[in-house]
Each structure stands twice: as C-alpha cells, then as structure tokens.
Coordinates of C-alpha atoms and ligand atoms in Angstrom, one line a residue:
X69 CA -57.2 14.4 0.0
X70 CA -54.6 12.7 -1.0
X71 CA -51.4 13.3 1.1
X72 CA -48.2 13.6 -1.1
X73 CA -44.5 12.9 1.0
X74 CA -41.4 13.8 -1.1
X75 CA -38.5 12.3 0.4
X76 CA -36.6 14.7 -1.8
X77 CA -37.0 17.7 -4.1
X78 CA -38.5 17.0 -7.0
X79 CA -39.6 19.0 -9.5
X80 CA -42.6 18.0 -11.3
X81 CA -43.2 20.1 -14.4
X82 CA -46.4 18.6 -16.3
X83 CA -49.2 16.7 -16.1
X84 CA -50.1 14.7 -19.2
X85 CA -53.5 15.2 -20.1
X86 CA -54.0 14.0 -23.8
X87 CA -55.8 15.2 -26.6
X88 CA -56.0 18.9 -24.8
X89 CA -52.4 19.8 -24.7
X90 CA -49.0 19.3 -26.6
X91 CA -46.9 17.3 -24.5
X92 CA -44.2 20.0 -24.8
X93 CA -46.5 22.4 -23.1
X94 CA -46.2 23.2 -19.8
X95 CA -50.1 22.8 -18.3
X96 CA -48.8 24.4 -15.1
X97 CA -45.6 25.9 -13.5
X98 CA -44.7 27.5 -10.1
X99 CA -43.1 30.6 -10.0
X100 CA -40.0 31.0 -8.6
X101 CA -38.2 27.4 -9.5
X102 CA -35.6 26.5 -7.2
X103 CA -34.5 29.6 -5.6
X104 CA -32.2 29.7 -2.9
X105 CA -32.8 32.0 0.4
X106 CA -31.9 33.2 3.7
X107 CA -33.3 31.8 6.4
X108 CA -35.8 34.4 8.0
X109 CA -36.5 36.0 4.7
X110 CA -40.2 36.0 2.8
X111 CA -41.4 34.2 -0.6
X112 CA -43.8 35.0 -2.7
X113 CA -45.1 31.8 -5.0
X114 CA -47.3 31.6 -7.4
X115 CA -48.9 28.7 -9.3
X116 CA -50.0 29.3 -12.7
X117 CA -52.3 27.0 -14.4
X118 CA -52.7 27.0 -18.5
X119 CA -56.1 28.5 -18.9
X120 CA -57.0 25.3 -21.1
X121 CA -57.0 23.2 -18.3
X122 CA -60.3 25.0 -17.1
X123 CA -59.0 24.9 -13.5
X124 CA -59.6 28.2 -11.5
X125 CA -56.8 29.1 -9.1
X126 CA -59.3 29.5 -6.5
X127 CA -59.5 25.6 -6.4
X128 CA -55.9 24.8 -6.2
X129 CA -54.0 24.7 -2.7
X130 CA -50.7 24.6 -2.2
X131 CA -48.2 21.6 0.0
X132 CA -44.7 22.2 1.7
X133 CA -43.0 19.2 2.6
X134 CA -46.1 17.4 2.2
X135 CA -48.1 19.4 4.4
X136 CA -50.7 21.0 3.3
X137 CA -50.3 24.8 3.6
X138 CA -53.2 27.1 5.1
X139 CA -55.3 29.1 2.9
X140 CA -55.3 31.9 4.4
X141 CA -51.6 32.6 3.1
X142 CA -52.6 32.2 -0.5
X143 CA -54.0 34.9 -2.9
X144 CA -55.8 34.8 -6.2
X145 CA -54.0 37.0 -8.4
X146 CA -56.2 36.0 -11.7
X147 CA -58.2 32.9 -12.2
X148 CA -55.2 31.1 -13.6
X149 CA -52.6 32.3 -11.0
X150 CA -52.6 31.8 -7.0
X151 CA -49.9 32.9 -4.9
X152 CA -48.4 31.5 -1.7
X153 CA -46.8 34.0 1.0
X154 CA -44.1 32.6 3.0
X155 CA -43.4 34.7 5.8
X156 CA -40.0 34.2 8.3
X157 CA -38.6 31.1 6.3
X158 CA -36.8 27.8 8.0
X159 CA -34.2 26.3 7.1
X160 CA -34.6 23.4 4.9
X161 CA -34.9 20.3 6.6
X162 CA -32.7 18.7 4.1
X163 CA -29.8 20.3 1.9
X164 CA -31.9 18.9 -1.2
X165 CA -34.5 21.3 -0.3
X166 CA -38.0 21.7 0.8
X167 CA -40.7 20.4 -1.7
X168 CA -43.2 23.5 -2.6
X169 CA -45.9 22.1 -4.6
X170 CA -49.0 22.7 -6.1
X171 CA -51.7 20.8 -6.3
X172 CA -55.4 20.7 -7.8
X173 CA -58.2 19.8 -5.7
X174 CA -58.7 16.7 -6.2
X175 CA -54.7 16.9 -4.8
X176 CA -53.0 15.5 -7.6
X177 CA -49.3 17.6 -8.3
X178 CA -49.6 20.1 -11.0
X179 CA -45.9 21.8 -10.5
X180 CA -43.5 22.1 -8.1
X181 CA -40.7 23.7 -7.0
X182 CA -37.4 23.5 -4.9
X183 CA -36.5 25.7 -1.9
X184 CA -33.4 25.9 0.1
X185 CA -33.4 27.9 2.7
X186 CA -29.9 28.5 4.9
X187 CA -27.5 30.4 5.5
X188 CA -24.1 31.7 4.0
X189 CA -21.0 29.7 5.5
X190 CA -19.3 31.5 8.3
X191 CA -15.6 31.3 9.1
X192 CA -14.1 27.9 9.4
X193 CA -12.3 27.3 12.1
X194 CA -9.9 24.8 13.8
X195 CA -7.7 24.2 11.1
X196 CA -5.3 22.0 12.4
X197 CA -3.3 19.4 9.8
X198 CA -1.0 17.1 10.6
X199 CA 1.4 14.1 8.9
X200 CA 1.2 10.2 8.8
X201 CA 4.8 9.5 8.9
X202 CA 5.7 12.3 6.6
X203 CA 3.7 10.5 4.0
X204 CA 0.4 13.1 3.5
X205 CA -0.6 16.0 4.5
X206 CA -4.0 15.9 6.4
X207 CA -6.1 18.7 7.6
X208 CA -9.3 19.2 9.5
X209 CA -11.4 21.8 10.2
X210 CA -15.0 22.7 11.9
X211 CA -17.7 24.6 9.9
X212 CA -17.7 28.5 11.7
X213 CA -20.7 29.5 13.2
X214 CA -22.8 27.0 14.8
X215 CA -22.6 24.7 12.5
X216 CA -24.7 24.0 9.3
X217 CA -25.8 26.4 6.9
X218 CA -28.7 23.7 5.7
X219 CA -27.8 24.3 2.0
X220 CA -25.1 22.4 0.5
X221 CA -21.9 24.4 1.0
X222 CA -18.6 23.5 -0.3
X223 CA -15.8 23.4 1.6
X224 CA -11.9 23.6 -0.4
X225 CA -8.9 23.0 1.2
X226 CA -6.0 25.5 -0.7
X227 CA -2.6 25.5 0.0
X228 CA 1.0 26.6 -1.4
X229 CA 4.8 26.7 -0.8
X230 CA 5.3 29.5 1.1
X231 CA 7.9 31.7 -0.8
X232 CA 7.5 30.7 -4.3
X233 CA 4.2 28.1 -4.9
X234 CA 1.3 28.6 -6.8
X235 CA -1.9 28.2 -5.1
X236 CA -2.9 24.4 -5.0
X237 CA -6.4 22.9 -4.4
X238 CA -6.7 19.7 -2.0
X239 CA -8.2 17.0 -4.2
X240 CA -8.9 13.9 -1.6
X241 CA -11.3 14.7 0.5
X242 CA -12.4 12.1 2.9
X243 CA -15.2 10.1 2.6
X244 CA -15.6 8.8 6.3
X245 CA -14.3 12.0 8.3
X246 CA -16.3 15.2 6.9
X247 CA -14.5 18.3 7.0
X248 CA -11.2 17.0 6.1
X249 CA -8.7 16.3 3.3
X250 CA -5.4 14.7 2.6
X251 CA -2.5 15.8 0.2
X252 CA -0.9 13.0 -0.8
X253 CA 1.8 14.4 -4.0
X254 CA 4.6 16.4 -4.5
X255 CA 5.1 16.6 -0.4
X256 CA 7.6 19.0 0.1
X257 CA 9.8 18.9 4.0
X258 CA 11.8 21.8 4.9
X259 CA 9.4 24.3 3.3
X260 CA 6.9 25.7 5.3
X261 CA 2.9 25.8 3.8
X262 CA 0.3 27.8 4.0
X263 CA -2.4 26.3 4.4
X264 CA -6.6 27.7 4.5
X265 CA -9.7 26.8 4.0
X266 CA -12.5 28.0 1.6
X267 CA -16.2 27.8 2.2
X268 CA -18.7 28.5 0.0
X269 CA -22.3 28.7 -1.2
X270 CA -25.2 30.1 -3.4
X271 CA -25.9 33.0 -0.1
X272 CA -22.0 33.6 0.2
X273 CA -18.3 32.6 0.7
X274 CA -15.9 32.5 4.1
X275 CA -12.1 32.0 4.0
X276 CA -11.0 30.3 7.3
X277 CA -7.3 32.2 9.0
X278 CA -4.3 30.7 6.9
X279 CA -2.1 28.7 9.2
X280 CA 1.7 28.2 8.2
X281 CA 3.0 25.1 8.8
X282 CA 6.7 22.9 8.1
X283 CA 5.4 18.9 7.5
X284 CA 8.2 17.8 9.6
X285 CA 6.5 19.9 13.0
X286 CA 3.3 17.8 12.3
X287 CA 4.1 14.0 12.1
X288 CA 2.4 11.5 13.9
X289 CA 2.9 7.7 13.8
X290 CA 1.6 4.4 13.9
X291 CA 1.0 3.2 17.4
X292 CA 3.4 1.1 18.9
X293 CA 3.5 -2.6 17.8
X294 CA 3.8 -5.6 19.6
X295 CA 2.7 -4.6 22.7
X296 CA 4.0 -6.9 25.9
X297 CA 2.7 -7.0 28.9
X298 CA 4.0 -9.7 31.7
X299 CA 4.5 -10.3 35.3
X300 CA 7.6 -9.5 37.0
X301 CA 8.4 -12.6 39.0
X302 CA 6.1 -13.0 41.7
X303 CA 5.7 -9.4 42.3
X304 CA 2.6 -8.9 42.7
X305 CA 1.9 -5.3 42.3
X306 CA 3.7 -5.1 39.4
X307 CA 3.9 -5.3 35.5
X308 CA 6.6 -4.9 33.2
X309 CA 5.7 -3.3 29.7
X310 CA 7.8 -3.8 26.2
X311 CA 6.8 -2.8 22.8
X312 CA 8.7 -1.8 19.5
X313 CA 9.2 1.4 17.8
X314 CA 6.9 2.4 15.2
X315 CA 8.6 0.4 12.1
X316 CA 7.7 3.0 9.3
X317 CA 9.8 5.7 11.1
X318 CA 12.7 3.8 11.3
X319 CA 14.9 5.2 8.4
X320 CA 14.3 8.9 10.2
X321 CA 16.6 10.7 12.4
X322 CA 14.2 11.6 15.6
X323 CA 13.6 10.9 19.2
X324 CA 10.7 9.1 20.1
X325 CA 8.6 9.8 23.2
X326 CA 6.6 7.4 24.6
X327 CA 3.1 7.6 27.0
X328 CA 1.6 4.4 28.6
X329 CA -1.7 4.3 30.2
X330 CA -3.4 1.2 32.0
X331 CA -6.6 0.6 33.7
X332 CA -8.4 -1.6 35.7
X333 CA -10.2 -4.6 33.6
X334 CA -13.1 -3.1 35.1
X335 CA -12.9 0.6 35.7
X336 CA -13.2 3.1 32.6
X337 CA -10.7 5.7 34.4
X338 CA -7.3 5.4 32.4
X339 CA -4.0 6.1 34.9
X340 CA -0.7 8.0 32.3
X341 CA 2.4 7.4 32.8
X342 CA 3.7 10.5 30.7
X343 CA 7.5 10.2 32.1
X344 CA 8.3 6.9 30.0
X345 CA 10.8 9.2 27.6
X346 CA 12.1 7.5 24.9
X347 CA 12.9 4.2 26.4
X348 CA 10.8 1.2 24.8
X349 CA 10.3 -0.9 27.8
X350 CA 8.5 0.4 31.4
X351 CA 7.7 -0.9 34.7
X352 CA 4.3 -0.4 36.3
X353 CA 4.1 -0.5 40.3
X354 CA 1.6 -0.4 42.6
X355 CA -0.8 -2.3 41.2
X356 CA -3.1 -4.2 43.0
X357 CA -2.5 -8.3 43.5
X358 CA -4.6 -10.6 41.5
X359 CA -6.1 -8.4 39.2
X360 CA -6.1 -7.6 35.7
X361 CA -4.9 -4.4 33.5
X362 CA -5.3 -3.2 30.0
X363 CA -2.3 -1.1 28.8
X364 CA -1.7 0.4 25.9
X365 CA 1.1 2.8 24.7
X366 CA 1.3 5.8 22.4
X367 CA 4.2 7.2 20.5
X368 CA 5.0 10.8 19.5
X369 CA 8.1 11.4 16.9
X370 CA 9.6 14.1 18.3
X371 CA 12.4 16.4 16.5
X372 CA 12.2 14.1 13.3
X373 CA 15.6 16.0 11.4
X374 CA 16.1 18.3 14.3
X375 CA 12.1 19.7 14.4
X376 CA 12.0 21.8 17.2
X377 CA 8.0 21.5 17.5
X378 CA 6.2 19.4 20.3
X379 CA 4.8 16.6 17.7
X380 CA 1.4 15.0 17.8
X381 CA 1.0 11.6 19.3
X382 CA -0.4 8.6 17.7
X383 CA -3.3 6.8 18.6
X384 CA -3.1 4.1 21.8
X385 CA -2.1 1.3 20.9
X386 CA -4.9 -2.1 20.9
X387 CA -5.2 -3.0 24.6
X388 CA -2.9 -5.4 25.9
X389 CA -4.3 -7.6 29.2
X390 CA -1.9 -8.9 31.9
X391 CA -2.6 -9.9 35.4
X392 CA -0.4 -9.0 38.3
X393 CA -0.1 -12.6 40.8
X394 CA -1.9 -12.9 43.9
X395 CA -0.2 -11.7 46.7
X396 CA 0.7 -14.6 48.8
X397 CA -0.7 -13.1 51.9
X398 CA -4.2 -13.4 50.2
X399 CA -3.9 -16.7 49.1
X400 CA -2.5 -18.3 51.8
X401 CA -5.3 -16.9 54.1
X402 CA -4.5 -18.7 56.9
X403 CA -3.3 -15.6 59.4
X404 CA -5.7 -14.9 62.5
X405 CA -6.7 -11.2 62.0
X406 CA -6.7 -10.8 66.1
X407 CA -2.8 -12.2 66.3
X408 CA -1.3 -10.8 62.8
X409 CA -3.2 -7.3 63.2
X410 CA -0.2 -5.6 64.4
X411 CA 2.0 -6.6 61.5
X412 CA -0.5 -6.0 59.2
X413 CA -0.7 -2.4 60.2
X414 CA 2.6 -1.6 60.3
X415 CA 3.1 -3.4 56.7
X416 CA 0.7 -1.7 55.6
X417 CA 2.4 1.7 57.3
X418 CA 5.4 0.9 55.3
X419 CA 3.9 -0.3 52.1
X420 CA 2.2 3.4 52.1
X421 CA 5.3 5.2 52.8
X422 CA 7.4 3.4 50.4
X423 CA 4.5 4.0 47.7
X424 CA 4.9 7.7 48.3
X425 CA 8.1 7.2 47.6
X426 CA 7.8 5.9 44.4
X427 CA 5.2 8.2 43.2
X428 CA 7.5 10.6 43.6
X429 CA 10.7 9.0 42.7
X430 CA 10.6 5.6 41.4
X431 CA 7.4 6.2 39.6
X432 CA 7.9 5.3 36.1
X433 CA 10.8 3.7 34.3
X434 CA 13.7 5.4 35.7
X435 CA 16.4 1.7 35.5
X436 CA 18.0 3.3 39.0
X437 CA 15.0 3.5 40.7
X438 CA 13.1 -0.1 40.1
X439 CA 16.5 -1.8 40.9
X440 CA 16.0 0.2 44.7
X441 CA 12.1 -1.0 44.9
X442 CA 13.5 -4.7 44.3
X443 CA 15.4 -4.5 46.7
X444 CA 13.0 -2.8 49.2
X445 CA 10.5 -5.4 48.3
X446 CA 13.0 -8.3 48.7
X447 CA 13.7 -6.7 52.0
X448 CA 10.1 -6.0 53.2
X449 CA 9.3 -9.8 51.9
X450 CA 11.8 -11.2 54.2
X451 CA 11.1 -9.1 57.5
X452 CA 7.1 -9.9 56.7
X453 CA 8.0 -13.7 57.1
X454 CA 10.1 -13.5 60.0
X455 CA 7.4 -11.1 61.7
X456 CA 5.0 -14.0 60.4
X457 CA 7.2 -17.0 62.0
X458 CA 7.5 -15.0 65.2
X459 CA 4.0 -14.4 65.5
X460 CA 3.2 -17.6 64.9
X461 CA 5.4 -18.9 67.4
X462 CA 4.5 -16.4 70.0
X463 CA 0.8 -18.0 68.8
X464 CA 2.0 -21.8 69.7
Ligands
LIG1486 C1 -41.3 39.6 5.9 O1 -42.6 40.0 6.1 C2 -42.9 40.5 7.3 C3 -44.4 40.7 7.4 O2 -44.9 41.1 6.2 C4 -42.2 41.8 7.5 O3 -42.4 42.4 8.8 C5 -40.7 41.5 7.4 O4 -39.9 42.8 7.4 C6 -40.4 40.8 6.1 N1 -39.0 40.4 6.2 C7 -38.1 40.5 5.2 C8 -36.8 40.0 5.4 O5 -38.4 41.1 4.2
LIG1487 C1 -48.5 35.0 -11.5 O1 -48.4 36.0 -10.5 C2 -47.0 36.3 -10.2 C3 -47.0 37.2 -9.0 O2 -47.7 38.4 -9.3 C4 -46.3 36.9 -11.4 O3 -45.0 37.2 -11.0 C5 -46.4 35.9 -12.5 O4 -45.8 36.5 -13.6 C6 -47.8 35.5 -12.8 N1 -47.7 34.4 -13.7 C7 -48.4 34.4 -14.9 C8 -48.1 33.3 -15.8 O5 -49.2 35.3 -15.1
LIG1488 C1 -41.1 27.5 11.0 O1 -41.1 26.5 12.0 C2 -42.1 26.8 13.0 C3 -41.9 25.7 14.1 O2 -41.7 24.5 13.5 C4 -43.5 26.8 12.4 O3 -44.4 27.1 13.4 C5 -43.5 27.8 11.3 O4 -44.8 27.8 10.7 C6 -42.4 27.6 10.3 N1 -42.4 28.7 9.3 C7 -42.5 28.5 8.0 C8 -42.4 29.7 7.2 O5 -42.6 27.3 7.5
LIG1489 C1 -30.1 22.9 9.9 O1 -28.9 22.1 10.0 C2 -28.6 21.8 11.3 C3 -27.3 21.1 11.3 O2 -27.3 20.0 10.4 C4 -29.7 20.9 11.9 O3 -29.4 20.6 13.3 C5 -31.0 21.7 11.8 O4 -32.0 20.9 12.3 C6 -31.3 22.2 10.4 N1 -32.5 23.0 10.4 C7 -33.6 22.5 10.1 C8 -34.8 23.5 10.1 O5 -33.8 21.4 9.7
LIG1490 C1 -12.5 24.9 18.2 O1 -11.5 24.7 19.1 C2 -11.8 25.3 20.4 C3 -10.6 25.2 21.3 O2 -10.1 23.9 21.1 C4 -13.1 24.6 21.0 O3 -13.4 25.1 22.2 C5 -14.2 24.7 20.0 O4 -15.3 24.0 20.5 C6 -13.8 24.3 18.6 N1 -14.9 24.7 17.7 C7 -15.5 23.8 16.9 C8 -16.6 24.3 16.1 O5 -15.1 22.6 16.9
LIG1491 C1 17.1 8.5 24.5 O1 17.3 9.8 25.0 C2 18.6 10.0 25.5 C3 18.6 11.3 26.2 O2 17.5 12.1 26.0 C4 19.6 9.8 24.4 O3 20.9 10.0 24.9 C5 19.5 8.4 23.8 O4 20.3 8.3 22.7 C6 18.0 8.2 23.4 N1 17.9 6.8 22.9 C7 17.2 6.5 21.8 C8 17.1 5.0 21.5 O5 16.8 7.3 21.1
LIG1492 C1 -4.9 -6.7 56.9 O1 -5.7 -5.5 56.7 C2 -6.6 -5.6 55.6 C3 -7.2 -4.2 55.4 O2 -7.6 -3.6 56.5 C4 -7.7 -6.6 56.0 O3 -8.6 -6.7 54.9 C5 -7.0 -7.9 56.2 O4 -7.9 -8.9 56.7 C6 -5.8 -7.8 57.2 N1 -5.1 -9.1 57.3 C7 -4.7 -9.6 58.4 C8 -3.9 -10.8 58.2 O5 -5.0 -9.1 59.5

C-alpha cells in the first residue's frame, strides 16, 4: 500500500481518468467537506464513488493524517458509498486541519476532506498595555482557558475614548510577539481608554474584561544609555555607577526612578539596588576585591505630567563590566597567618560590623552616607597599617 503524508490539508476533488469521465465531473467526493467541530464530538463520513468508475465501496478504505484508518469503523451504505465513523474526535494536530481521505485499493486518493477539530476561544485574559515613551499604545494578552483552541481563532484588539469615541479596531498586530498589538495614530493623553479584547472562531466568540486605562499611567522607556561603570580609587570593594537619562523623555515633565542591579561575572543571582531614586549616578559597596561585576540599570518614568500611577520600568540596560582592585592585603601576601591572625580577626570584626552598617544605612546612593564610609575606610586603612608595622616589629 502506498502510504500518503499530507503535510497540510488538501483537498483533492478528482481523479482524471480519460475517455470515461468529463473532466468537470466529480468521479468521487467525501461527504462532509471541511467541517469544523468540537473536540470530543462524532463524524460521520462517507465517500462516494461515481458508479462509472466501477469501484465498489467495499474496496475503498479510508486515511487520517496519513494513517490508515481501521475497517471496522467503516460501513457500506450502497456499493458506491462507504462511511467512516469517528467516535470522541481530537484536536487537530495542526490549525490547517486533519487530512481525511479516501482512497481506492490500490491506495491512490479519490477525495478528500478537511477537519478541524477544537475548541471555541475562552476568555482572554491578562490584558495589560502599556506606552513606549507616549509614542503607541501596546497591549498584550494570554488566550483564556488553557491555551489553544487548535483551530485558527482570531484575536481583535478594540478600543475607544472613554466618554465620547467610537469603537476602534487595533490594526498592527505583531508579527514576533503573538497575542499583541500596537496603536500607533491619533494617541490621545489625558483621556482615559477602554480597552478589550475579542476572540473568536467558527465554534464561538469570547470578549476578554475591558480595562480602562490614561496613556500617561502606562509609559515605559528606553533603558538608560551610556552606562559607566569604574573604580573608585583604590577601594577595592567598591564601584561607582553613572549613566544618562533616557534621551527621548527629555522634553517631558516627570520624575525618573532608577533600579541598578549587579552580579558576579560568574554567578547568575542578580543583587537590586531599588533605593537609587532619581539620582543618575550610584555607589556600589561591599563588593569583593579583584573581581569582576556586570551592572546594568533600569529606568521607570514616574508621574510624566503629574501621573499619579506607579509606571512600568524599562528593560535593563546592556551589561556593563568593571572590576573592583585587589585588595592590597591579598596581593601583597607576604603576612604570616600565625603573627597577623589576631588583626586579621578583629579587621575582619570591624569590616562585618561596619558592613551591617551600611546595609542598613549607607547602602545605596545616599551622597551623606558614602562621604562617612570614606572616611571610615580611610580610617580603618590607616589603623590596619599601623597594626601591620607594629606586628611586624613585635615580629623582628
Ligand atoms: C458519540 O458516540 C458515542 C458512542 O456511539 C456516544 O456514546 C456519544 O454520546 C456520542 N457523543 C456525542 C457528542 O454525540
Ligand atoms: C452517502 O451516504 C451518506 C450517509 O448516509 C449520505 O449522507 C450521502 O448523501 C450519500 N451520498 C450519496 C452520493 O449517495
Ligand atoms: C485520539 O487520540 C488517541 C491517543 O492518541 C487515539 O488512541 C484515538 O484513536 C484518537 N481518536 C480519534 C478519534 O482519532
Ligand atoms: C492543541 O493545541 C495545543 C496548543 O497549541 C497543543 O499543545 C496540542 O498538542 C494540540 N492538540 C493536538 C491534538 O495536537
Ligand atoms: C495571568 O496572570 C496571572 C497572575 O499574574 C498568572 O498567574 C497567570 O499564569 C496568567 N495567565 C496566563 C494564561 O498567562
Ligand atoms: C529628584 O528628587 C528630588 C526629591 O524627590 C527632587 O527635589 C529633585 O528635583 C529631583 N531631581 C531630578 C533631577 O529630577
Ligand atoms: C585572614 O583571614 C582569611 C579568612 O579567614 C584568611 O583566608 C587569610 O589567610 C587571613 N589572612 C591573614 C593575613 O591571616
């Protein structure tokens, strides 16, 4: 037998057999074409064969998705017409739909037909939108239910002014983010939308909540550009961070708020700094010596003309690398663990209090605070060498 594999549905109407038929007649056809059904439900088929073709139905069989379907589901209704029960459908593997076809039995494709089998669309949900730097409206949303309904559904974004619009469709639906579309025209700020979404398809229809929404409570930005990241001095557990307001919000009235985060070249585990406010510089501390951090930064356009809404942050920015200096003590190397132990321990002592410290107080970019670590540190660095030159005269 010979074993037929549609990639897709086609439907295959005649087979040309010259002299015997018209070309305009149909020799065979399968009965329903194309219908569309619920997953779970039953089909009856049948295949009829033009009595010319001297073909008995008893002779034909019958293939779904190129597999050949047993005969003990099919029926002779007449000698030119067998039918095919399908009991407790599946969802079509494919939104293009299952290939039903009948063959003869030498297995060559007398007619076909096209199922889809699914589901009607369930409630969308998670409509959230938001707004490029006022420029577009985008929303997004997530198919209700569990997902797919396996037949092709559409999905339509409406919206309109709230008081006094007319009911507008979204036109640009994206190509590379499904589930999503972008109003681009006739933006209007200080008007609040409502906004839903429609889904439909042959088995039924679904109409997500409506969500109200001012553009001016959604914008997001452009990361942060020009992302610096150098050494302070010779500290060695810190790095200072500067970067520049997002340029395409700069005609607007609004208050920026800034996130850093920073990680280990080698770890995955990103540490925030969510505290940065709106200031477009940062200090990071207690970092370890000799080792290098990716840091990025974030931006979220708060209150643009006097919003009172949270905003939505932009994405990180590309990672900027920087590497803190060795600590001196590590490089030098030279100490005798049995003499120095006791001024390690209590360095260490103080390095852990003063580090609690600063998590709670100094931690993050708070001008009052880093000018007090300096200090500290330019303290601590001058005690740890006179402890050092004592011990090593006590060594001598
Ligand atoms: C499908 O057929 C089965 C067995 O004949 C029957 O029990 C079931 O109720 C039918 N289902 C539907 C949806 O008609
Ligand atoms: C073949 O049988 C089916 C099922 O009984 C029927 O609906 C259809 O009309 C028949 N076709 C022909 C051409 O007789
Ligand atoms: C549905 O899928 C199951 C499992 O793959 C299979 O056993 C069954 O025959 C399928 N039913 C139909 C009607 O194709
Ligand atoms: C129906 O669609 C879902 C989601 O795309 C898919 O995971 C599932 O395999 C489909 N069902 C069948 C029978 O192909
Ligand atoms: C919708 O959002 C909720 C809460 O954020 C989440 O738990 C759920 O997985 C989302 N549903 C879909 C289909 O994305
Ligand atoms: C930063 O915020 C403070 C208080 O929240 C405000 O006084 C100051 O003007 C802001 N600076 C900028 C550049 O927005
Ligand atoms: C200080 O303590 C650290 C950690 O316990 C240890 O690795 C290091 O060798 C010590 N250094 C000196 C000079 O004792």
């Amino acid at each position: 037998m010979r074993r037929v594999v549609l990639d897709f549905c086609l439907v295959l109407l005649s087979l040309h057999t010259p002299g015997v038929l018209s070309l305009s007649t149909h020799v065979a056809i399968v009965y329903p074409q194309d219908p569309v059904l619920r997953v779970g439900s039953n089909l009856t088929a049948s295949c009829w064969v033009h009595p010319d073709l001297g073909v008995h139905a008893s002779s034909l069989f019958w293939t779904l998705n190129g597999q050949q379907v047993p005969g003990s589901l099919y029926r002779v209704l007449s000698p030119s017409n067998l039918s095919l029960t399908l009991v407790g459908l599946n969802a079509s593997r494919q939104t293009s739909g299952d290939n039903l076809v009948c063959h003869n039995h030498k297995g060559h494709i007398l007619a076909g037909s096209c199922l889809y089998v699914g589901m009607p669309p369930e409630k969308p949900v998670n409509l959230t939108c938001w707004s490029r730097n006022t420029k577009d409206l985008t929303c997004g949303w997530a198919p209700g239910g569990k997902g797919e309904t396996n037949i092709s559904t559409q999905y339509r974004l409406k919206y309109k002014l709230r008081w006094y619009g007319t009911e507008k469709a979204c036109e640009d639906y994206s190509h590379a983010q499904p589930y999503s579309c972008s109003i681009t025209q006739d933006l209007h700020l200080f008007t609040p939308y409502e906004i839903w979404v429609e889904a439909s398809n042959q088995l039924g229809r679904a109409t997500s909540d409506v969500i109200i929404l001012d553009i001016l409570d959604v914008v997001t930005t452009d990361p942060p550009s020009g992302v610096l990241v150098s050494r302070v001095g010779q500290l060695e557990d810190q790095l200072s961070v500067r970067w520049e307001a997002p340029p395409a919000l700069k005609d607007f009235l609004f208050q920026a708020k800034y996130q850093i985060r920073y990680r280990l070249e080698d770890s995955q585990d990103w540490k925030v700094m969510d505290d940065v406010g709106n200031q477009t510089s940062c200090r990071l501390a207690g970092l370890r010596p000799g080792t290098v951090y990716f840091v990025q930064v974030r931006c979220n356009p708060v209150g643009i003309y006097g919003s009172r809404k949270a905003g939505i942050w932009s994405e990180w920015s590309h990672p900027t690398a920087a590497s803190t200096p060795h600590s001196e003590r590590l490089m030098s190397g030279s100490c005798d663990s049995k003499s120095s132990g006791d001024s390690n321990s209590t360095l260490r002592r103080e390095l852990k209090q003063f580090f609690g410290w600063v998590r709670k107080h100094a931690y993050g970019c708070s001008s009052m605070s880093m000018k007090l670590y300096d200090q500290w540190r330019v303290l601590m660095q001058k005690s740890h060498k006179t402890r050092n030159q004592v011990l090593q005269g006590d060594k001598s």
